[in-house]
Coordinates of C-alpha atoms and ligand atoms in Angstrom, one line a residue:
M1 CA 85.2 87.5 -113.1
C2 CA 85.3 86.3 -109.6
A3 CA 88.8 86.1 -108.3
F4 CA 88.3 82.5 -106.9
H5 CA 87.6 81.2 -110.4
H6 CA 90.3 83.1 -112.1
P7 CA 92.8 81.0 -113.9
S8 CA 95.7 83.0 -112.1
F9 CA 93.9 82.7 -108.8
D10 CA 96.5 80.0 -107.5
G11 CA 95.5 79.7 -103.9
H12 CA 95.7 83.4 -103.0
E13 CA 95.2 84.0 -99.3
S14 CA 93.1 87.2 -100.0
V15 CA 92.0 89.5 -102.7
T16 CA 90.7 92.8 -101.4
Y17 CA 88.8 95.3 -103.5
A18 CA 89.2 98.9 -102.4
H19 CA 86.7 101.5 -103.6
D20 CA 86.3 105.2 -102.8
P21 CA 84.1 107.0 -105.3
A22 CA 84.6 110.3 -103.6
V23 CA 88.3 110.5 -104.8
G24 CA 88.0 108.1 -107.8
L25 CA 89.8 105.2 -106.2
T26 CA 89.4 101.6 -107.6
A27 CA 92.1 99.2 -106.3
I28 CA 92.8 95.6 -105.8
I29 CA 95.3 94.4 -103.2
A30 CA 96.2 90.6 -103.7
I31 CA 98.1 88.6 -101.0
H32 CA 99.3 85.4 -102.5
S33 CA 101.2 83.8 -99.5
R34 CA 102.6 84.7 -96.2
A35 CA 104.3 81.5 -95.6
L36 CA 107.7 83.4 -95.5
G37 CA 106.4 86.5 -93.7
P38 CA 104.2 89.5 -94.3
A39 CA 103.4 90.1 -97.9
A40 CA 105.5 92.7 -99.8
G41 CA 105.2 94.0 -103.3
G42 CA 104.7 97.1 -105.3
C43 CA 101.7 99.1 -106.1
R44 CA 101.1 99.6 -109.9
M45 CA 98.9 102.3 -111.4
A46 CA 97.7 101.9 -114.9
A47 CA 94.8 102.6 -117.0
Y48 CA 93.6 99.0 -117.3
P49 CA 91.0 98.4 -120.1
S50 CA 88.7 96.6 -117.7
T51 CA 88.6 95.4 -114.1
D52 CA 89.3 91.8 -115.2
A53 CA 92.5 92.9 -116.9
A54 CA 93.6 94.5 -113.6
L55 CA 92.6 91.4 -111.6
N56 CA 94.6 89.3 -114.0
D57 CA 97.6 91.6 -113.7
V58 CA 97.6 91.8 -109.7
L59 CA 97.1 88.1 -109.4
R60 CA 100.1 87.2 -111.7
L61 CA 102.2 89.8 -110.1
S62 CA 101.4 88.9 -106.6
R63 CA 102.1 85.2 -107.1
G64 CA 105.4 86.3 -108.8
M65 CA 106.2 88.2 -105.7
T66 CA 105.9 85.1 -103.5
Y67 CA 108.3 83.5 -105.8
K68 CA 110.7 86.4 -106.0
N69 CA 111.0 87.1 -102.3
A70 CA 111.6 83.4 -101.7
M71 CA 114.4 83.3 -104.3
A72 CA 115.9 86.5 -102.8
G73 CA 116.2 84.9 -99.5
L74 CA 113.8 87.3 -97.8
A75 CA 111.4 86.8 -94.7
L76 CA 108.6 88.2 -96.9
G77 CA 105.7 86.6 -98.5
G78 CA 104.1 87.6 -101.9
G79 CA 101.4 90.4 -102.7
K80 CA 100.9 93.2 -105.1
S81 CA 98.3 95.9 -105.6
V82 CA 96.9 97.9 -108.6
I83 CA 95.2 101.2 -108.7
I84 CA 93.1 101.4 -111.8
G85 CA 93.5 104.7 -113.6
D86 CA 96.0 106.8 -115.7
P87 CA 98.8 108.0 -113.3
A88 CA 99.3 111.0 -115.5
T89 CA 95.7 112.3 -115.1
A90 CA 94.0 110.4 -112.3
K91 CA 96.6 110.5 -109.5
T92 CA 95.9 112.8 -106.8
P93 CA 97.0 113.0 -103.0
A94 CA 93.6 112.2 -101.9
L95 CA 93.4 109.0 -104.1
L96 CA 96.9 108.0 -102.8
E97 CA 95.7 108.6 -99.2
A98 CA 92.5 106.6 -99.7
Y99 CA 94.6 103.7 -101.2
A100 CA 96.9 103.9 -98.2
R101 CA 93.9 103.6 -95.8
A102 CA 93.0 100.4 -97.6
V103 CA 96.6 99.1 -97.1
D104 CA 96.4 100.1 -93.5
R105 CA 93.1 98.2 -92.9
L106 CA 95.1 95.0 -93.6
G107 CA 97.0 95.7 -90.3
G108 CA 100.5 94.9 -91.8
A109 CA 99.5 91.6 -93.8
Y110 CA 100.8 93.6 -96.9
Y111 CA 103.5 96.1 -97.3
A112 CA 103.2 98.3 -100.6
A113 CA 106.0 100.0 -102.5
E114 CA 106.8 101.6 -106.0
D115 CA 105.9 99.9 -109.2
M116 CA 105.0 101.3 -112.6
G117 CA 103.1 104.5 -112.2
I118 CA 103.9 104.9 -108.6
G119 CA 107.2 106.6 -107.6
A120 CA 108.9 107.4 -104.3
Q121 CA 107.1 110.8 -103.9
D122 CA 103.7 108.8 -104.0
V123 CA 105.0 106.4 -101.5
H124 CA 105.8 109.4 -99.4
V125 CA 102.2 110.6 -99.5
M126 CA 100.9 107.1 -98.7
G127 CA 103.4 106.9 -95.8
K128 CA 101.5 109.8 -94.0
V129 CA 98.6 107.5 -93.6
T130 CA 100.0 104.1 -93.1
R131 CA 103.3 102.8 -91.7
F132 CA 102.9 99.6 -94.0
V133 CA 104.6 101.1 -97.1
A134 CA 108.3 101.1 -98.0
G135 CA 110.5 102.8 -100.6
R136 CA 110.1 106.1 -99.0
P137 CA 112.2 109.0 -100.2
E138 CA 113.0 110.3 -96.6
G139 CA 112.8 109.5 -92.9
S140 CA 114.5 106.9 -90.7
A141 CA 115.3 103.5 -92.5
A142 CA 114.0 105.1 -95.9
S143 CA 115.3 103.1 -98.8
G144 CA 114.2 105.4 -101.5
D145 CA 113.6 104.5 -105.1
P146 CA 114.4 100.6 -105.7
S147 CA 115.0 100.9 -109.4
P148 CA 118.8 101.6 -109.1
V149 CA 119.3 98.4 -107.1
T150 CA 117.1 96.5 -109.5
A151 CA 119.2 97.8 -112.4
R152 CA 122.3 96.8 -110.6
G153 CA 121.0 93.2 -110.1
V154 CA 120.1 93.0 -113.7
F155 CA 123.4 94.2 -114.8
L156 CA 125.2 91.6 -112.5
G157 CA 122.8 89.0 -114.0
I158 CA 123.8 90.0 -117.5
R159 CA 127.4 89.6 -116.7
L160 CA 126.8 86.2 -115.2
A161 CA 124.7 85.2 -118.3
V162 CA 127.5 86.4 -120.7
R163 CA 130.0 84.3 -118.8
R164 CA 127.8 81.2 -118.8
A165 CA 126.6 81.5 -122.4
L166 CA 129.4 83.3 -124.3
G167 CA 132.4 82.4 -122.1
R168 CA 133.2 86.0 -121.6
D169 CA 134.2 87.7 -118.4
D170 CA 133.7 91.3 -119.5
L171 CA 131.0 93.2 -121.5
A172 CA 133.3 95.1 -123.9
G173 CA 131.7 95.1 -127.4
I174 CA 128.7 92.9 -126.2
R175 CA 125.6 94.1 -127.8
V176 CA 122.5 94.5 -125.7
A177 CA 119.0 95.5 -126.8
V178 CA 117.2 97.3 -124.0
Q179 CA 113.3 97.5 -124.3
G180 CA 112.1 100.2 -122.2
L181 CA 114.1 103.1 -121.0
G182 CA 112.3 103.9 -117.7
N183 CA 113.6 104.0 -114.2
V184 CA 115.3 100.7 -114.5
G185 CA 115.9 100.5 -118.2
F186 CA 117.8 103.8 -118.4
S187 CA 120.0 103.0 -115.3
L188 CA 120.8 99.7 -116.6
C189 CA 121.9 101.3 -120.0
R190 CA 124.3 103.5 -118.2
K191 CA 125.9 100.7 -116.4
L192 CA 126.1 98.5 -119.5
R193 CA 127.7 101.5 -121.5
A194 CA 130.2 102.2 -118.8
A195 CA 131.3 98.5 -118.9
G196 CA 131.9 98.7 -122.7
A197 CA 128.7 97.3 -124.0
D198 CA 127.0 98.6 -127.3
L199 CA 123.3 99.5 -126.8
V200 CA 120.2 99.1 -129.2
V201 CA 117.2 100.8 -127.5
A202 CA 113.4 101.3 -128.0
D203 CA 110.8 103.0 -126.0
V204 CA 107.4 104.5 -126.6
R205 CA 108.6 107.8 -125.2
R206 CA 110.7 109.5 -127.9
A207 CA 112.5 111.8 -125.3
A208 CA 113.9 108.8 -123.5
V209 CA 115.2 107.3 -126.7
D210 CA 116.8 110.7 -127.7
A211 CA 118.5 110.7 -124.3
A212 CA 120.0 107.3 -124.8
V213 CA 121.3 108.2 -128.2
A214 CA 122.8 111.5 -127.1
E215 CA 124.3 110.3 -123.8
L216 CA 125.2 106.7 -124.5
G217 CA 125.5 106.4 -128.1
A218 CA 122.6 103.9 -128.4
I219 CA 121.3 102.8 -131.7
P220 CA 117.4 103.6 -131.7
V221 CA 115.0 101.1 -133.2
S222 CA 111.2 100.9 -133.2
T223 CA 109.3 99.2 -130.3
D224 CA 108.6 96.4 -132.9
E225 CA 112.1 96.2 -134.5
I226 CA 113.6 95.7 -131.0
F227 CA 112.5 92.0 -131.0
D228 CA 114.6 91.4 -134.4
A229 CA 117.9 93.3 -133.3
A230 CA 121.0 91.3 -133.9
V231 CA 122.4 91.5 -130.4
D232 CA 123.9 89.2 -127.7
V233 CA 121.5 90.1 -125.0
F234 CA 117.8 91.1 -125.2
A235 CA 116.8 92.9 -122.1
P236 CA 113.2 93.4 -121.6
C237 CA 112.7 96.3 -119.2
A238 CA 109.1 97.4 -120.1
G239 CA 105.8 95.6 -119.8
G240 CA 105.1 91.8 -119.1
A241 CA 103.9 89.1 -121.4
I242 CA 106.2 90.3 -124.2
L243 CA 107.8 86.8 -124.8
T244 CA 105.2 85.0 -126.8
G245 CA 105.4 82.0 -129.3
Q246 CA 105.8 84.7 -132.1
T247 CA 108.2 86.9 -130.5
V248 CA 110.5 84.1 -129.2
G249 CA 110.8 83.1 -132.9
R250 CA 112.0 86.4 -133.9
L251 CA 114.7 87.1 -131.3
N252 CA 118.3 87.2 -132.6
A253 CA 120.0 87.0 -129.3
R254 CA 121.8 84.5 -127.3
I255 CA 120.6 85.6 -123.8
V256 CA 117.3 87.2 -122.4
A257 CA 117.9 89.0 -119.1
G258 CA 115.8 91.9 -118.0
A259 CA 114.0 93.6 -115.2
A260 CA 110.3 93.4 -116.5
N261 CA 108.0 91.2 -114.5
N262 CA 106.1 88.2 -116.1
Q263 CA 108.0 88.4 -119.4
L264 CA 106.8 84.9 -120.6
L265 CA 103.3 84.9 -121.8
D266 CA 103.2 81.3 -120.5
D267 CA 105.6 78.6 -119.3
A268 CA 105.8 77.0 -122.8
C269 CA 107.6 80.1 -123.9
G270 CA 110.6 79.2 -121.5
Q271 CA 110.7 75.9 -123.2
A272 CA 110.6 77.7 -126.7
L273 CA 113.5 79.8 -125.7
R274 CA 115.5 76.6 -124.5
D275 CA 114.7 75.0 -127.8
R276 CA 116.2 77.9 -129.7
G277 CA 119.4 77.9 -127.6
I278 CA 118.7 81.1 -125.9
L279 CA 119.6 81.4 -122.2
Y280 CA 116.7 82.9 -120.3
L281 CA 117.3 84.4 -116.8
P282 CA 114.1 84.0 -114.9
D283 CA 112.6 87.5 -114.4
Y284 CA 111.7 87.2 -110.8
V285 CA 115.1 86.2 -109.9
I286 CA 117.1 88.6 -111.9
N287 CA 115.0 91.5 -110.9
G288 CA 114.9 90.9 -107.1
G289 CA 117.3 93.8 -106.3
G290 CA 114.5 96.3 -105.8
I291 CA 112.5 94.2 -103.4
I292 CA 115.9 93.5 -101.5
N293 CA 116.2 97.3 -101.1
V294 CA 112.7 97.7 -99.8
A295 CA 113.0 94.8 -97.4
A296 CA 115.9 96.6 -95.8
E297 CA 113.5 99.5 -95.0
I298 CA 110.7 97.0 -93.8
A299 CA 113.2 95.4 -91.4
G300 CA 113.3 99.0 -89.9
R301 CA 117.1 99.8 -90.5
Y302 CA 118.4 100.5 -93.9
D303 CA 121.8 99.0 -94.3
P304 CA 123.5 99.4 -97.7
S305 CA 125.9 96.5 -96.9
W306 CA 123.1 94.1 -96.0
V307 CA 121.5 94.9 -99.5
E308 CA 124.8 94.2 -101.3
H309 CA 125.2 91.0 -99.5
K310 CA 121.8 89.9 -100.4
L311 CA 122.2 90.9 -104.0
Q312 CA 125.4 88.9 -104.2
R313 CA 123.6 85.8 -102.7
L314 CA 120.8 86.5 -105.3
M315 CA 123.3 86.1 -108.0
T316 CA 124.6 82.8 -106.5
T317 CA 121.1 81.6 -106.6
L318 CA 120.7 82.8 -110.3
D319 CA 123.9 80.9 -111.3
E320 CA 122.6 77.7 -109.5
V321 CA 119.4 78.0 -111.6
V322 CA 121.4 78.1 -114.7
G323 CA 123.6 75.4 -113.7
E324 CA 120.7 73.1 -112.7
A325 CA 119.0 73.9 -115.9
G326 CA 122.0 72.8 -117.8
R327 CA 122.3 69.5 -115.9
S328 CA 118.7 68.6 -115.9
G329 CA 117.8 69.8 -119.4
L330 CA 114.8 71.7 -118.1
P331 CA 114.0 75.3 -119.0
T332 CA 115.3 77.9 -116.5
N333 CA 111.8 79.3 -115.6
I334 CA 110.9 75.7 -114.5
V335 CA 114.1 75.1 -112.5
A336 CA 113.5 78.5 -110.8
D337 CA 109.9 77.7 -109.9
R338 CA 110.7 74.4 -108.3
M339 CA 113.6 76.1 -106.3
A340 CA 111.1 78.7 -105.0
E341 CA 108.4 76.1 -104.3
R342 CA 111.0 74.1 -102.2
R343 CA 111.8 77.1 -100.2
I344 CA 108.1 78.1 -99.6
A345 CA 107.1 74.5 -98.8
S346 CA 109.9 74.1 -96.1
A347 CA 108.8 77.6 -94.6
R348 CA 105.2 76.2 -94.4
Q349 CA 106.6 72.9 -92.7
R350 CA 108.5 75.1 -90.2
Q351 CA 105.3 77.0 -89.3
A352 CA 103.3 73.7 -88.9
A353 CA 105.9 72.2 -86.7
Ligands
NAD1 P1 109.1 102.5 -115.9 O1 107.6 102.9 -116.0 O2 109.8 103.7 -115.2 O3 109.6 102.3 -117.2 C1 109.0 101.4 -118.3 C2 109.4 102.1 -119.5 O4 108.9 101.2 -120.6 C3 108.9 103.5 -119.8 O5 110.0 104.3 -120.3 C4 107.9 103.2 -120.9 O6 107.6 104.4 -121.9 C5 108.5 102.0 -121.6 N1 107.6 101.2 -122.6 C6 106.2 100.9 -122.4 N2 105.9 100.3 -123.3 C7 106.9 100.0 -124.1 C8 107.0 99.2 -125.4 N3 105.9 98.6 -125.9 N4 108.3 99.2 -125.9 C9 109.3 99.8 -125.2 N5 109.2 100.6 -124.3 C10 108.0 100.6 -123.6 O7 109.1 101.2 -115.0 P2 110.4 100.6 -114.3 O8 110.3 100.9 -112.9 O9 111.7 100.9 -115.1 O10 110.3 99.1 -114.4 C11 110.3 98.3 -115.7 C12 109.9 96.9 -115.6 O11 110.6 96.3 -114.5 C13 108.4 96.7 -115.2 O12 107.9 95.5 -115.8 C14 108.5 96.5 -113.6 O13 107.4 95.9 -113.1 C15 109.9 95.8 -113.6 N6 110.4 96.0 -112.2 C16 110.8 97.2 -111.8 C17 111.5 97.1 -110.5 C18 111.8 98.6 -110.0 O14 112.6 98.6 -109.1 N7 111.4 99.7 -110.5 C19 111.8 96.0 -109.8 C20 111.4 94.8 -110.4 C21 110.7 94.8 -111.6

């Protein structure tokens, strides 16, 4: 499908297709908006079933980055990229370099970083070709893997939600179902367990589940059963679009708060969560820690105290979203969208003035 006519196009500034058959590269780089600054967002590598599926993913993720960066108070716009291919078999240094040349040709309109299928070592390879990447493992201003900071933000968000929805200041004995035990999910589990929470976990990777059971005393369930787990918090930390009309009806939790991008299949699912009395922390707000970490590197000087300050500000913003949703009766996802849109609109006005 042509990007212009795609239902998720939403006024994107540009959509660039990068192709290098010599190294097997097929990639799409989407820039949604640069109203707040150069676009920044991760590069995802996945074995998409079709180019249309990849286009849909990159457009939704790129728009999400505009909103995420706005809510994180960053001078960055929204963009994202996808490389089509199985990272386990198709990823080579030559392919990463070809992708990095495509990023470089955009001349700084877009900064790439890690996402699913792309790690800090891959960013290191890209960084030999272009300076428009961040999340490097080494070098001056290197910010490294953003996942631990994302996990810290999600942990702080869960604490906030527990305070708001359950009236509890601590997490002792709070039951959390974590879907996905990857870079963010496992790190989140460790933080939750250290705070006294009890864990229910699921992952398609048996080894990750076994590790959570052995190290953290987690209760393992299947990737389907995780939706029914009787818990206080459901924390999606795997793929997107997992909250559908059907799965929302199955949830047995009071709070949904996790790292995954684009958790809601559509906006109506936010209303459905609200109708069921489930507090949903909008994904692109609670998971903003990673891009804050990346932004410190893009700014040219990695300062951990700046990152922590921004993270605390993000939690204040998250609390404002929950408070405003309570007052207005609107679902939290709609409140967050409106807040982000106000920030983007005022940046556009400042640019025009
Ligand atoms: P990851 O690839 O390291 O981990 C994802 C995990 O989910 C893997 O262990 C995978 O096996 C598991 N998984 C896949 N399908 C599953 C299923 N159906 N049920 C249960 N588990 C399943 O990725 P990550 O970096 O930990 O990111 C997790 C999510 O958070 C993604 O949606 C990502 O876009 C989002 N996110 C990540 C960051 C970051 O800093 N890494 C920042 C913001 C948002």
